[in-house]
Short mmCIF file of C-alpha atoms in Angstrom, two decimals:
data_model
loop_
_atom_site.label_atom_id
_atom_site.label_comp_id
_atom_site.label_asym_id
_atom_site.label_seq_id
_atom_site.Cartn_x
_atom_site.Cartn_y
_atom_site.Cartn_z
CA UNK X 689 0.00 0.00 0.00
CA UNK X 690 2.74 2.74 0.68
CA UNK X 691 4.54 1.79 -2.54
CA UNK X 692 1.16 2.62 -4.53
CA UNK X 693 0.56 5.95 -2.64
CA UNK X 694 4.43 6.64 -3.64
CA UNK X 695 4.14 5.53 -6.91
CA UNK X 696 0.65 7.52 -7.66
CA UNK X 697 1.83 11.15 -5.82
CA UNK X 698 4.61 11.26 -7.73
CA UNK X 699 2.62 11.51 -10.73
CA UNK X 700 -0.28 13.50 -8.95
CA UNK X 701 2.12 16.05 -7.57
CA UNK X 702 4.00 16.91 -10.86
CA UNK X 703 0.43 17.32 -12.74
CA UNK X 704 -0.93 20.05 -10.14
CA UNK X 705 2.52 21.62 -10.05
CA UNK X 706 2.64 21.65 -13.88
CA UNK X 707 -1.00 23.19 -13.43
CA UNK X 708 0.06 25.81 -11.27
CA UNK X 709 2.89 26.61 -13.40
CA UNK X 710 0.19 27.11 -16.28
CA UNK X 711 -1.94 29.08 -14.41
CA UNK X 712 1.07 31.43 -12.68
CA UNK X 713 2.12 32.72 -16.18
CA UNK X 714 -1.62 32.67 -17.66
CA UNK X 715 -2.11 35.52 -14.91
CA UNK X 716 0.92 36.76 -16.04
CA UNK X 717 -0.58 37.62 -19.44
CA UNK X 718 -3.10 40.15 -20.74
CA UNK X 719 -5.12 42.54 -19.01
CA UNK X 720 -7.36 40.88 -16.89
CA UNK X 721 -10.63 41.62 -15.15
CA UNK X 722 -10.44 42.05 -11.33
CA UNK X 723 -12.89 38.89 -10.98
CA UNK X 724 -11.38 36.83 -13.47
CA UNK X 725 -7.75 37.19 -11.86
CA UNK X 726 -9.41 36.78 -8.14
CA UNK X 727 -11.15 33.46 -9.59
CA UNK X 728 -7.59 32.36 -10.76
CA UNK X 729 -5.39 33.50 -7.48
CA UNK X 730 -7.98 31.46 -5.48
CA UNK X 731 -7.56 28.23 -8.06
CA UNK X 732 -3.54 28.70 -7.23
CA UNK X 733 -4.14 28.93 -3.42
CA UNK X 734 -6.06 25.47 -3.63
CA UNK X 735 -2.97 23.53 -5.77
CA UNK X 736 -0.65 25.03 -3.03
CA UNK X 737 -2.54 23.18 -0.38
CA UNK X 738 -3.16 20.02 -2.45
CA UNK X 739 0.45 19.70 -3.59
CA UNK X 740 1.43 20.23 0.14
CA UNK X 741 -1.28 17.44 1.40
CA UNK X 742 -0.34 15.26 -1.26
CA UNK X 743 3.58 15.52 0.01
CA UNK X 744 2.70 15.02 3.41
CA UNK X 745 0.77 11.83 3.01
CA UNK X 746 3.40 10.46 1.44
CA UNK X 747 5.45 11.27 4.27
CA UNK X 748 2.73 9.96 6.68
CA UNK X 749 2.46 6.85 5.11
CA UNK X 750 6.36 6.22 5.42
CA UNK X 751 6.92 7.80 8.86
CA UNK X 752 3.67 6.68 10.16
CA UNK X 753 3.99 9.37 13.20
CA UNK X 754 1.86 11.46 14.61
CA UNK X 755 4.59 14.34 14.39
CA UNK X 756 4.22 14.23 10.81
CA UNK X 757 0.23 15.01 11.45
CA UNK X 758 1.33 18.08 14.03
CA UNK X 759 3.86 19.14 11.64
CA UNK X 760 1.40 19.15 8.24
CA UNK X 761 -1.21 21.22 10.27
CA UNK X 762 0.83 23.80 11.38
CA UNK X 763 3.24 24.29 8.00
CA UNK X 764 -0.87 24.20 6.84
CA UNK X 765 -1.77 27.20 8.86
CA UNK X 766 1.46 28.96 8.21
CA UNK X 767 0.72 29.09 4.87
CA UNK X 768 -3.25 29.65 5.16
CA UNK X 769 -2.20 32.61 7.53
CA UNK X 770 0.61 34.35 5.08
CA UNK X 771 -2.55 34.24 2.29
CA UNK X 772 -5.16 36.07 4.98
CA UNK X 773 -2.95 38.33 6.05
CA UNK X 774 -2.02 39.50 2.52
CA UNK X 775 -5.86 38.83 1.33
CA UNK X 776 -7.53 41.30 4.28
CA UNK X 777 -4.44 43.32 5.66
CA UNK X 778 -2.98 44.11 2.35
CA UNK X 779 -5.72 44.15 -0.54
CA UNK X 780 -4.36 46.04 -2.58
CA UNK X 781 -1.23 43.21 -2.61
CA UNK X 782 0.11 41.41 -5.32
CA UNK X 783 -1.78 38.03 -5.27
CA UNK X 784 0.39 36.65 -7.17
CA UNK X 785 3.58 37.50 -5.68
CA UNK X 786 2.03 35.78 -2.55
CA UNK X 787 1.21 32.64 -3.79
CA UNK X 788 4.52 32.07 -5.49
CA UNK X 789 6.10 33.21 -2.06
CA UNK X 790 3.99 30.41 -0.18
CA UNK X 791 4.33 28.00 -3.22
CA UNK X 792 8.34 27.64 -2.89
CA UNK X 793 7.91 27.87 1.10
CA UNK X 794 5.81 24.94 1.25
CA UNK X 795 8.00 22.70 -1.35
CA UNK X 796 11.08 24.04 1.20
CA UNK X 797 9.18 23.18 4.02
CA UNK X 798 8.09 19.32 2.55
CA UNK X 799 11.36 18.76 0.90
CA UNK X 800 13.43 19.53 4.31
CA UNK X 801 10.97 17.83 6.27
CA UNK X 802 11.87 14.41 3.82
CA UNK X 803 15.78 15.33 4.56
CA UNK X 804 15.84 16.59 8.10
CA UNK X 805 12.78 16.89 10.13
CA UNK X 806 14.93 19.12 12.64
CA UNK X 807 16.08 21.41 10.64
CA UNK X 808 12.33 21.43 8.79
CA UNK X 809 11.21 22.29 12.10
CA UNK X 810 13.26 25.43 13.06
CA UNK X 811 12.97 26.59 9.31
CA UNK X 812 9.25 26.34 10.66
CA UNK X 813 10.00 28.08 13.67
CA UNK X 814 12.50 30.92 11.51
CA UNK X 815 9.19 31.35 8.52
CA UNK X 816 6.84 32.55 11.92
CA UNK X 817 9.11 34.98 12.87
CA UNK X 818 9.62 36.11 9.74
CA UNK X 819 5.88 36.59 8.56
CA UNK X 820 5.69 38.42 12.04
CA UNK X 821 8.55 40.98 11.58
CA UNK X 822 8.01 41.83 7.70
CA UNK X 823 4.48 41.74 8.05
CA UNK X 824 4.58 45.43 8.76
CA UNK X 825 7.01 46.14 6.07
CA UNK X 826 4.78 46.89 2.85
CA UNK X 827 3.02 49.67 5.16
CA UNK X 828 6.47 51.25 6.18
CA UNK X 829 7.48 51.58 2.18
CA UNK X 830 3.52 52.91 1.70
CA UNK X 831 4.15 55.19 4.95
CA UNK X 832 7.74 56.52 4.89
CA UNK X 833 8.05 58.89 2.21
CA UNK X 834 11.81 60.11 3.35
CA UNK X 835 13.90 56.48 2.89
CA UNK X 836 15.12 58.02 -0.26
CA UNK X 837 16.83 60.26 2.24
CA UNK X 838 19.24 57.62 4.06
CA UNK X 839 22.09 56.81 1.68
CA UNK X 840 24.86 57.38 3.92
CA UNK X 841 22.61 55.08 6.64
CA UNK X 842 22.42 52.24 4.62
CA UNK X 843 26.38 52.40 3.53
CA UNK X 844 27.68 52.55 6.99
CA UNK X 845 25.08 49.88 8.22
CA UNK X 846 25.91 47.66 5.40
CA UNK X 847 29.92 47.77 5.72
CA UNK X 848 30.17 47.68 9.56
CA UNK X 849 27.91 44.65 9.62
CA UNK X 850 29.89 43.07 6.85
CA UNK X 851 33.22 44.36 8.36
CA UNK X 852 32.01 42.69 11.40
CA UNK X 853 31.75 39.21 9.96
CA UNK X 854 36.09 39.98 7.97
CA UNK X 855 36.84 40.46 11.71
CA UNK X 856 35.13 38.07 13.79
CA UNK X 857 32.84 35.80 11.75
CA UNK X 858 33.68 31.99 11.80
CA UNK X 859 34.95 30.16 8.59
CA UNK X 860 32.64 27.89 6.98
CA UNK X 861 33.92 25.98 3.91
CA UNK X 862 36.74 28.48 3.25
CA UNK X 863 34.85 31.66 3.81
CA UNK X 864 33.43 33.49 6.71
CA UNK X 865 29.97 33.85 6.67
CA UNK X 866 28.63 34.35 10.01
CA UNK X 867 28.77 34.77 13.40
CA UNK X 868 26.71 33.63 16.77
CA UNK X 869 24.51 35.69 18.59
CA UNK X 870 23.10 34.27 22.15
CA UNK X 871 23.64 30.83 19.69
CA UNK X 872 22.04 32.01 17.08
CA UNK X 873 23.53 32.07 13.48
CA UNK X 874 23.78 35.23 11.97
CA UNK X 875 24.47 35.82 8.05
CA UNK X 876 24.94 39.73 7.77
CA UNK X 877 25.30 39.54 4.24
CA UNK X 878 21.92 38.45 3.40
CA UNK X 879 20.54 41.63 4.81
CA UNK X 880 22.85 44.22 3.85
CA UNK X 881 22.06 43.39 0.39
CA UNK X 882 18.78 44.60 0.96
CA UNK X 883 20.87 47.85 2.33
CA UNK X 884 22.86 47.41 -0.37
CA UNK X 885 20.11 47.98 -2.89
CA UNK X 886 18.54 50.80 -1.00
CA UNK X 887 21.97 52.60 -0.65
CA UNK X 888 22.25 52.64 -4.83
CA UNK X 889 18.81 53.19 -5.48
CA UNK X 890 19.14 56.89 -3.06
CA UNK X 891 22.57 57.72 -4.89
CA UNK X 892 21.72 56.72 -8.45
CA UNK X 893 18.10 58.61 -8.33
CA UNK X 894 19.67 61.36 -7.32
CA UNK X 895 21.70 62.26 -9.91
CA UNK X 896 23.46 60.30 -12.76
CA UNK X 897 26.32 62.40 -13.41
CA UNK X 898 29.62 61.36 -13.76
CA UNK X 899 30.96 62.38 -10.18
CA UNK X 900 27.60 60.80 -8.75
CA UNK X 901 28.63 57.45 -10.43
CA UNK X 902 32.05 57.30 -8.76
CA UNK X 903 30.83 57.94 -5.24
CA UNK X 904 28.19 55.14 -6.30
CA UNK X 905 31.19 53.01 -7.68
CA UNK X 906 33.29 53.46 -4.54
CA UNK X 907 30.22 52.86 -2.25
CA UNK X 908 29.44 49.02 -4.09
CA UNK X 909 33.62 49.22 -4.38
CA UNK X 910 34.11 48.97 -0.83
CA UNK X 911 30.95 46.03 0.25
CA UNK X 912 32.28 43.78 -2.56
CA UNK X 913 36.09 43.88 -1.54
CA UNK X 914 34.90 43.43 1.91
CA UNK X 915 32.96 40.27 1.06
CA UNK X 916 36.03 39.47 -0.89
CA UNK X 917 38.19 39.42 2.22
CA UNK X 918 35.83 37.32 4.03
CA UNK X 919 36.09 35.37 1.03
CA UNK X 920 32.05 35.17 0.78
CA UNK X 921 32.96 35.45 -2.98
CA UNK X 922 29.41 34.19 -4.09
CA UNK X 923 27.71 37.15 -2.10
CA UNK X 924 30.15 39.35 -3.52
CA UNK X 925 29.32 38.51 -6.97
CA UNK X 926 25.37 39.38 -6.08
CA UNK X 927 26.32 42.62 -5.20
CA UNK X 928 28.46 43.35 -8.11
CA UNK X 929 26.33 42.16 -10.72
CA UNK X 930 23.25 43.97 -8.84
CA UNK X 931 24.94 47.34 -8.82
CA UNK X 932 26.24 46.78 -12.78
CA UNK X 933 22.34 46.29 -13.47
CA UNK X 934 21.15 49.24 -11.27
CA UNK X 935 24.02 51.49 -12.94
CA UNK X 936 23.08 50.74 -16.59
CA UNK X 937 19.07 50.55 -16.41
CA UNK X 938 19.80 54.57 -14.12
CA UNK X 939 22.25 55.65 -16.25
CA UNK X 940 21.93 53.66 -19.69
CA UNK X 941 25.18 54.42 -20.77
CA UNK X 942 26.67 50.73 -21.93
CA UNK X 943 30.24 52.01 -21.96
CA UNK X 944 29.54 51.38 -17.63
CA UNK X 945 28.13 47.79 -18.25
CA UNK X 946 30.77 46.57 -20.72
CA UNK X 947 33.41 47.87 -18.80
CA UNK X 948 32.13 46.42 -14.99
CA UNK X 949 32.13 43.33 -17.18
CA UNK X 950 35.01 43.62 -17.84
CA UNK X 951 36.39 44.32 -14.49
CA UNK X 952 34.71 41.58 -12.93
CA UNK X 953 35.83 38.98 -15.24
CA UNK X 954 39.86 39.87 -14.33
CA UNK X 955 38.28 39.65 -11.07
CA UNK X 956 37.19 36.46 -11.47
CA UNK X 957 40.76 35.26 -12.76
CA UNK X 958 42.07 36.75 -9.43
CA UNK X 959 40.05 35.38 -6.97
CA UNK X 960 40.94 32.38 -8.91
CA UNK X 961 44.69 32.29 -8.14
CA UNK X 962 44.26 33.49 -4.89
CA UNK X 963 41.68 31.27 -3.22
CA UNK X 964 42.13 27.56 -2.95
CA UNK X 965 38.69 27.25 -2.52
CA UNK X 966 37.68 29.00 -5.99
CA UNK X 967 40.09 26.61 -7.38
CA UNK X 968 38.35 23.46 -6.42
CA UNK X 969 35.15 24.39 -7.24
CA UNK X 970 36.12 25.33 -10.84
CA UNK X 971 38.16 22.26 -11.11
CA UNK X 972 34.90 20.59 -9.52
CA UNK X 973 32.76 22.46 -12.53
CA UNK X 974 35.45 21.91 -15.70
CA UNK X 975 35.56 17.73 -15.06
CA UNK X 976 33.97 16.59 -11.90
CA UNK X 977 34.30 12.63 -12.16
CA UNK X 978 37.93 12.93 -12.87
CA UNK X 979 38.22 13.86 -9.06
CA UNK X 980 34.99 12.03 -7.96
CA UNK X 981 36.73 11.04 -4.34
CA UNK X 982 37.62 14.52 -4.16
CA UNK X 983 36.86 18.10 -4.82
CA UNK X 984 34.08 16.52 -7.66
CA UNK X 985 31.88 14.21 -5.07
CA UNK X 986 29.48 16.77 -4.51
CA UNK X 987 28.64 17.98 -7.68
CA UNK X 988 28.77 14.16 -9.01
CA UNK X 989 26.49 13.08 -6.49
CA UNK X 990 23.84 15.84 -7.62
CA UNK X 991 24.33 14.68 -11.19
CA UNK X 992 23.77 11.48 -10.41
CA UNK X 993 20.55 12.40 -8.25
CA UNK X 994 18.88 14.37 -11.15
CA UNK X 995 19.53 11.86 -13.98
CA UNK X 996 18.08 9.22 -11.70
CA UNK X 997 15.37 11.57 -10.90
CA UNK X 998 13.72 11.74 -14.58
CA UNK X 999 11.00 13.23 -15.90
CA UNK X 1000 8.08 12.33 -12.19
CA UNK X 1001 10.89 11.78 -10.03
CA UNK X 1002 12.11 8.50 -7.40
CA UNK X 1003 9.01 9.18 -5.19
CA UNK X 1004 9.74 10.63 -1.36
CA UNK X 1005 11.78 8.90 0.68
CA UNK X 1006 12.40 6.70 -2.29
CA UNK X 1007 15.92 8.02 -3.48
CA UNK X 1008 19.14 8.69 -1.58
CA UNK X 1009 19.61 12.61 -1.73
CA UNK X 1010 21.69 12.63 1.43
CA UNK X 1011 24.48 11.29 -0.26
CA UNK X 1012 24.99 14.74 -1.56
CA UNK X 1013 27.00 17.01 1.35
CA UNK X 1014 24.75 20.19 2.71
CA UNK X 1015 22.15 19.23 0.49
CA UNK X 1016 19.23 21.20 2.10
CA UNK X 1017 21.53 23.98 1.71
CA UNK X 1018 23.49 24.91 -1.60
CA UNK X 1019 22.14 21.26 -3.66
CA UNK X 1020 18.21 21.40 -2.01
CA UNK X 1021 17.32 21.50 -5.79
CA UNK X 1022 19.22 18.18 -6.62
CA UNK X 1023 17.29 16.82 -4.11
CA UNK X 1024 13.93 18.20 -5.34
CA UNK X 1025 15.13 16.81 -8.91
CA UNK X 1026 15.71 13.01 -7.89
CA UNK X 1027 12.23 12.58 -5.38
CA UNK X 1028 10.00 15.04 -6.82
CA UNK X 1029 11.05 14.60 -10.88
CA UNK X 1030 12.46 16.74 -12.99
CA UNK X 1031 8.73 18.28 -14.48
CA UNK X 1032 8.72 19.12 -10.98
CA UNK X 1033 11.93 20.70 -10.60
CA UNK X 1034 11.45 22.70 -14.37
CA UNK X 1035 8.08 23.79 -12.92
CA UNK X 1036 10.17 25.12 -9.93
CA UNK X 1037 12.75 27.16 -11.75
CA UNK X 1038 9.42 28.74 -13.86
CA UNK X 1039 7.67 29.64 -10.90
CA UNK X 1040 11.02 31.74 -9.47
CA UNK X 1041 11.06 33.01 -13.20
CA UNK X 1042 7.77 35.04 -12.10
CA UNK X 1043 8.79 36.08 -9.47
CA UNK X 1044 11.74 37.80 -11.18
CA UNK X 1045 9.52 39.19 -14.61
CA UNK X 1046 7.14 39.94 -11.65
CA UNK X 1047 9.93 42.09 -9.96
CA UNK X 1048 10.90 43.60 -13.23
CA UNK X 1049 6.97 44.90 -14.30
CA UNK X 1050 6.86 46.55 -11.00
CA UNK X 1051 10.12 48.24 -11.60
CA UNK X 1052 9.20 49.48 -15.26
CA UNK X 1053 5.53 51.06 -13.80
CA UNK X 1054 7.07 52.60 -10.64
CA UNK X 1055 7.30 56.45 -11.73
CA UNK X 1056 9.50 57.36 -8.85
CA UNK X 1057 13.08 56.21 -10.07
CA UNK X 1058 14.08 55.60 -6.46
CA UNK X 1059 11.49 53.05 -5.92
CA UNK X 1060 12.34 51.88 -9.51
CA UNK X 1061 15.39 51.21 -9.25
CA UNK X 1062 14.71 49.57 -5.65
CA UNK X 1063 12.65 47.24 -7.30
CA UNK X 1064 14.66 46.24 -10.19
CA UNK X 1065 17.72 45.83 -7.60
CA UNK X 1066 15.97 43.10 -5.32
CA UNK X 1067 14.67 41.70 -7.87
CA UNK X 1068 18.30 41.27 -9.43
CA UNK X 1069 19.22 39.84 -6.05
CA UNK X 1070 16.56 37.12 -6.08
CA UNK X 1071 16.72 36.31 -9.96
CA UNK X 1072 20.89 35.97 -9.67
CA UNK X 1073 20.87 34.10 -6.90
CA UNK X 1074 18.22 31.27 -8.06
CA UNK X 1075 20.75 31.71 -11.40
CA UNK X 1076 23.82 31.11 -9.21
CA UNK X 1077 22.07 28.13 -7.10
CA UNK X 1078 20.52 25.89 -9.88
CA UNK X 1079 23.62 26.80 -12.30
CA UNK X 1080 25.93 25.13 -9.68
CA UNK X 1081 23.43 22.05 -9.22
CA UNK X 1082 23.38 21.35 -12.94
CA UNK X 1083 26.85 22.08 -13.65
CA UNK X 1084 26.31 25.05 -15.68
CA UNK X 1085 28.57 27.02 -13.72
CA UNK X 1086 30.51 26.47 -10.84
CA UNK X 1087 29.15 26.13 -7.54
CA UNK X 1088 28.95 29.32 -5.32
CA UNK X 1089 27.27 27.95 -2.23
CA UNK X 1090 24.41 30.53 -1.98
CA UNK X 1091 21.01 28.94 -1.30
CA UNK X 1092 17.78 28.72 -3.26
CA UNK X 1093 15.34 31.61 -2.03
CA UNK X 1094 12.74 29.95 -0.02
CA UNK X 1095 13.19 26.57 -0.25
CA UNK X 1096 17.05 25.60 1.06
CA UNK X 1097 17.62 25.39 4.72
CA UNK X 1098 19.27 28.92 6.32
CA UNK X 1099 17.11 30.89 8.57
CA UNK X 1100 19.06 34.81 7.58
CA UNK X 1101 17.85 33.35 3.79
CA UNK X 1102 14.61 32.66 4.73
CA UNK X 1103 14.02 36.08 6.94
CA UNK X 1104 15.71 38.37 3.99
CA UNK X 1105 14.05 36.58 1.31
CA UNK X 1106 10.70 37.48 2.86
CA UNK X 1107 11.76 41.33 3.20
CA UNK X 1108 12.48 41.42 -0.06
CA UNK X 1109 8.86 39.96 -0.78
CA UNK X 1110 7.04 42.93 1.57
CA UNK X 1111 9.21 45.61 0.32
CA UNK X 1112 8.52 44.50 -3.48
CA UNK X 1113 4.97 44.17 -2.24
CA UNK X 1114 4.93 47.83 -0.50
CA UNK X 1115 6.36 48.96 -3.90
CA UNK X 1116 3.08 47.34 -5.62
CA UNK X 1117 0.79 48.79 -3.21
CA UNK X 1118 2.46 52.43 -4.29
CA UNK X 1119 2.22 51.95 -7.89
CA UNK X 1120 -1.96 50.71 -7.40
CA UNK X 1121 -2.13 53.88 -5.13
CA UNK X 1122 -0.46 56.01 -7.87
CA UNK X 1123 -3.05 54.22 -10.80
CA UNK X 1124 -6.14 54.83 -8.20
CA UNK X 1125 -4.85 58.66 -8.07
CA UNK X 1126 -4.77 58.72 -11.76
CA UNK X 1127 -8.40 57.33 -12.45
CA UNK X 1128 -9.54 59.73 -10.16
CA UNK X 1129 -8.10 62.54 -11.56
CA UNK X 1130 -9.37 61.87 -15.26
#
């Protein structure tokens, strides 16, 4: 009997997945009537919570625990309570934006719970707090018209706290990352990008002259060669290729594009001769099997998961996915590949896609080029990173060890990855404000 429920919600889950998938770009398209795209946010809120049943009986029928009952209830009402909140609190809310938020929680949630049912649990614990503290968010970007206001703010913020993790942070796989607060955890990094973002979006809207650009320049100068010297190189490329977008789309002069390009590529080939760990990673990349008992076992191992994966996917619990080191970390979407099948996992990487053109329409109807470019510069953090995650999975490029937003294991991840959801969402909440204003007026 478990075998048949394995072997049927394989298949089940990759058709309402595929369905969502569907239905998430059909909203995407064409002007649509308020009803109509109500009637199709609600049909998306009901495959989330089928998709997430379906998981968890699988995992019931395996574990056979009441914990696994508890545990399905309460991810249940996490996700039930992000879509009221955002439904009554917030109507004016991208609908969309939430239930792809809430989608790629609940497959993080489901696919942790299948690899580590503690660390599912205080990624449970980490998603509370965070729908509590950015909860209020989207009204503080509707509210506070003087954040345009705080450049200087967000710099020193941003490099003391990374500063603070070159001085005292503890190495982690050749880079230092973090440090512990009362035993807690902290990644700085993942929030001052958010800083980050803020801090170019005040200079740039200010003024795109020449002298304006190098104060910009030195400001994104100085977090990247800090990140460097912490060697947190794949942070480090987030920033820089988040600032080279922000400069070009504020300044559109291509001569500043080609040339960061440029730049960044010798700085690629320098980071290369300097750090060891760059080294194995690339050598990891160029031919992993030749040093499979080596520097190639991890990205080997999440080769071998996806291939075995297929098209619908071993079935939970039914392939070995912790063969592959930190998988619910930098590989979680390995793992997703080889259980869940790879429609699944191409259904995934569409569903952060629209998040991103998402992101991007915002950005191109805000009129205020602060907000603009604040837009278009998270969503350049979230869109690079997925890039940088699933690229290092699949062997596209080599791995960088940032996570996959929403799904991998890392509670700093999770909490930024849900501010950048409220702000984007305060910044849609503006722009329906600033239509409103303009129907009224006509």
């Amino acid at each position: 009997m478990e075998n048949l429920i394995i072997e049927l919600s394989k298949y089940l889950i990759s058709l309402l997945f595929a369905c969502y998938t569907f239905i998430c770009f059909h909203a995407l398209t064409g002007k649509k009537s308020e009803r109509r795209l109500k009637r199709i946010l609600r049909k998306q809120a009901k495959l989330i919570f089928l998709i997430h049943l379906n998981a968890f009986a699988v995992i019931f029928a395996v574990l056979k625990t009441t914990d696994v009952l508890i545990t399905y209830v309460m991810q249940a009402a996490l996700l039930c309570c992000v879509l009221m909140i955002y439904k009554y609190i917030y109507r004016r809310a991208s609908g969309l934006v939430v239930n792809n938020m809430c989608m790629l929680l609940a497959v993080g949630l489901v696919i942790l719970y299948r690899l580590h049912p503690d660390k599912a649990v205080r990624q449970y614990e980490i998603a509370v707090a965070a729908v509590v503290i950015t909860m209020i968010i989207p009204l503080f970007i509707h509210k506070l018209h003087f954040l345009d206001r705080l450049t200087w703010l967000y710099a020193i913020i941003g490099i003391a706290l990374l500063s603070a993790v070159a001085v005292l942070g503890s190495a982690s796989y050749g880079a230092k990352l973090s440090f512990r607060i009362a035993g807690i955890a902290i990644q700085p990094s993942e929030f001052v990008k958010i800083l980050f973002v803020f801090c170019v979006a005040s200079m740039l809207a200010k003024s795109t002259a020449f002298s304006q650009v190098c104060k910009a320049t030195a400001v994104a100068a100085v977090h990247v060669l800090v990140l460097v010297v912490s060697k947190d190189l794949g942070a480090a490329l987030i920033f820089f290729m988040t600032y080279l977008v922000m400069l070009y789309v504020a300044t559109r002069n291509p001569l500043y594009f080609i040339s960061g390009l440029l730049c960044g590529s010798a700085a690629s080939v320098v980071a290369y001769k300097l750090f060891r760990h760059v080294r194995v990673r690339v050598t990891a990349w160029k031919d992993p099997l030749s040093v499979l008992d080596n520097e190639g076992y991890q990205v080997c191992q999440s080769l071998f998961a996806i291939g075995t994966g297929g098209w619908f996917g071993m079935g939970l619990y039914q392939g070995m996915p912790n063969k592959i080191p930190i998988v619910e970390e930098d590989f979680v979407f390995a793992a997703v590949s080889e259980e869940l099948g790879g429609i699944f996992a191409v259904c995934l990487i569409m569903v952060c896609a629209s998040c991103y053109l998402m992101f991007l329409n915002i950005a191109m109807q805000m009129r205020d080029p602060f907000y603009k470019l604040i837009a278009l510069g998270l969503g350049t953090v979230y869109g690079f990173q997925v890039f940088l995650t699933i690229g290092g999975v699949i062997k596209f490029i080599p791995s960088t060890g940032v996570t996959l937003p929403l799904v991998s294991y890392g509670g700093s991840s999770l909490l930024s990855t849900f501010m950048i959801f409220a702000v984007i969402q305060g910044l849609y909440i503006l722009r329906e404000d600033e239509e409103t204003d303009e129907r009224l007026i006509s």
